[in-house]
PDB file of C-alpha atoms in Angstrom:
ATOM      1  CA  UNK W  29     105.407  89.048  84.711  1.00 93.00           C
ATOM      2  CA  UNK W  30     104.171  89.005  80.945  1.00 96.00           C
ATOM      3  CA  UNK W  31     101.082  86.711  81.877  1.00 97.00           C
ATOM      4  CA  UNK W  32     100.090  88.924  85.008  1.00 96.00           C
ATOM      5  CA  UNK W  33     100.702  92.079  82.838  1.00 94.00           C
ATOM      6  CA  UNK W  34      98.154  90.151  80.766  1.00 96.00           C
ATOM      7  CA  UNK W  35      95.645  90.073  83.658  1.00 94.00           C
ATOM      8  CA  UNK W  36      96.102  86.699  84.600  1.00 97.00           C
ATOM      9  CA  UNK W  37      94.778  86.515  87.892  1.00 96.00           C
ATOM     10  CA  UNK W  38      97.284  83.422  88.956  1.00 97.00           C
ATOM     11  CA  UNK W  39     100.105  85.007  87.578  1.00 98.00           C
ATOM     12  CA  UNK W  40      99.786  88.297  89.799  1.00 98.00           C
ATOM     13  CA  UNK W  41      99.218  86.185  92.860  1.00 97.00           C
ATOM     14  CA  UNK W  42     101.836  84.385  91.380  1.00 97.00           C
ATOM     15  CA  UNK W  43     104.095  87.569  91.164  1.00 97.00           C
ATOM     16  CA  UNK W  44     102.582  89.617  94.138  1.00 97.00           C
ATOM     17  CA  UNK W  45     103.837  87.133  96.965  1.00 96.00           C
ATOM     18  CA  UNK W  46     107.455  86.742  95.122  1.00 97.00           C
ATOM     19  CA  UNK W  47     107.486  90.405  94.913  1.00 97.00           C
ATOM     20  CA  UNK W  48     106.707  90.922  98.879  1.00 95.00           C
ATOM     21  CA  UNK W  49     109.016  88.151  99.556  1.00 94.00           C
ATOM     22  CA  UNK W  50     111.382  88.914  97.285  1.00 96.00           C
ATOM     23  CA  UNK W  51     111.901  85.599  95.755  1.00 96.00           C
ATOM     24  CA  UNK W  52     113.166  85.130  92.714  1.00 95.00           C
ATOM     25  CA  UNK W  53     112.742  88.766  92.021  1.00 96.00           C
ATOM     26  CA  UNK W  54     113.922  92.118  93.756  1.00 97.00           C
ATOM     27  CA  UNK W  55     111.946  92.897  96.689  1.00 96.00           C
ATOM     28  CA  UNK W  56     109.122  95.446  96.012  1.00 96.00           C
ATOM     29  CA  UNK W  57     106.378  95.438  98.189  1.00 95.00           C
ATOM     30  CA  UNK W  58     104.413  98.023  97.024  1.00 95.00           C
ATOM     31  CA  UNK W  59     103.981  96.682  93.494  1.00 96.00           C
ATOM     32  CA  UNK W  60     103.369  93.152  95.499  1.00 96.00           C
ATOM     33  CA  UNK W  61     100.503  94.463  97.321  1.00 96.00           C
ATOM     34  CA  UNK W  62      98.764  95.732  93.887  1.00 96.00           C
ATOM     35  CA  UNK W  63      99.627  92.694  91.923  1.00 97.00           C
ATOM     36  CA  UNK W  64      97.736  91.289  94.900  1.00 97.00           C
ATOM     37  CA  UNK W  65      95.514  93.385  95.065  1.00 96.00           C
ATOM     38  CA  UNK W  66      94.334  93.056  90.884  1.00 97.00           C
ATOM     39  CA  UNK W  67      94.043  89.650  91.507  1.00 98.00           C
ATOM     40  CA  UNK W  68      91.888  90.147  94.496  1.00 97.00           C
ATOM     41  CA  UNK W  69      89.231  91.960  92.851  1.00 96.00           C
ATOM     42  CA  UNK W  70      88.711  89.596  90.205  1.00 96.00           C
ATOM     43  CA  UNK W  71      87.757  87.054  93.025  1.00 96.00           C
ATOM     44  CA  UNK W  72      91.150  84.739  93.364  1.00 97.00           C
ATOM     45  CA  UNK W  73      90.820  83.169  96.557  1.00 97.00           C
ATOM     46  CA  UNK W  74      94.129  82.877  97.011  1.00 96.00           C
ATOM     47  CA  UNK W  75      94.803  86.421  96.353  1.00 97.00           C
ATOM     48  CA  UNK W  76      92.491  87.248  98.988  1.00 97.00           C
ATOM     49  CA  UNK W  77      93.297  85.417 101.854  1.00 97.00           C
ATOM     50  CA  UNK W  78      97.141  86.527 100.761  1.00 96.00           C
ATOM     51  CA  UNK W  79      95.828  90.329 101.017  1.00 96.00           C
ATOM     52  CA  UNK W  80      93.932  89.956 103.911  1.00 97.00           C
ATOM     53  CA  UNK W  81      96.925  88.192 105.943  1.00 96.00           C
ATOM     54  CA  UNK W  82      98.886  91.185 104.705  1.00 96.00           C
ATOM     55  CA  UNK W  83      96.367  93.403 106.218  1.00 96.00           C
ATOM     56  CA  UNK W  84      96.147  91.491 109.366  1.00 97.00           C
ATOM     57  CA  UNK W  85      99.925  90.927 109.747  1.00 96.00           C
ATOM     58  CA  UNK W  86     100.754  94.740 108.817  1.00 95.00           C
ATOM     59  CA  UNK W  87     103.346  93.277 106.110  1.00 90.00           C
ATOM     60  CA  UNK W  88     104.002  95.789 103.665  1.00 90.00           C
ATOM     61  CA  UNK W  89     101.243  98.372 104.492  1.00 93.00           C
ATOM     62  CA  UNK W  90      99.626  99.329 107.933  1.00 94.00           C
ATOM     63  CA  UNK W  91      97.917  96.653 110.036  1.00 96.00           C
ATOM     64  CA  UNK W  92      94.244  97.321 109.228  1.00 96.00           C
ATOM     65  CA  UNK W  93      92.149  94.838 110.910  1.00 96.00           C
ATOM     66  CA  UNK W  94      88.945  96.044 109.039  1.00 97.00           C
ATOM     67  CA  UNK W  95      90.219  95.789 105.599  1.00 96.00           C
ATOM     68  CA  UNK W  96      91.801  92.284 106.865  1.00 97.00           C
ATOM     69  CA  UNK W  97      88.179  91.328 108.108  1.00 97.00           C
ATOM     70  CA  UNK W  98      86.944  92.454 104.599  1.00 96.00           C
ATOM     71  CA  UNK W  99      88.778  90.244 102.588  1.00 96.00           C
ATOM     72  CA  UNK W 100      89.018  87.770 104.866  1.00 96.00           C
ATOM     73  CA  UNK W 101      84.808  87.305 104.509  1.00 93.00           C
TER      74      UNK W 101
END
């Protein structure tokens, strides 16, 4: 949590995923989807395709097939 409070980009993928899943941690997937999200925008693959599957899949937020498409690219 300290290292993705840092900005780590790996750490908030890190910490977004165990948040949606709740491993490890309390479940919270709103704060998973922006840890996610953070990490998306600095250009983490990983957090991308994990944010677009979320979009596609409709975990955690509506299923949005554009914004899934749009990360997805």
């Amino acid at each position: 949590r300290k290292a993705a409070d840092k900005g780590s980009g790996v750490a908030q993928t890190n910490l977004g995923l165990m948040l949606l899943r709740g491993d490890g941690v309390p479940k919270d997937e709103s704060l998973g989807l922006v840890m996610l999200n953070r990490a998306a925008e600095a250009g983490l693959a990983g957090a991308q395709y994990n944010l677009a599957t979320a979009y596609a899949t409709g975990q955690a937020v509506a299923p949005d097939p554009a914004r899934a498409m749009d990360w997805f690219s």
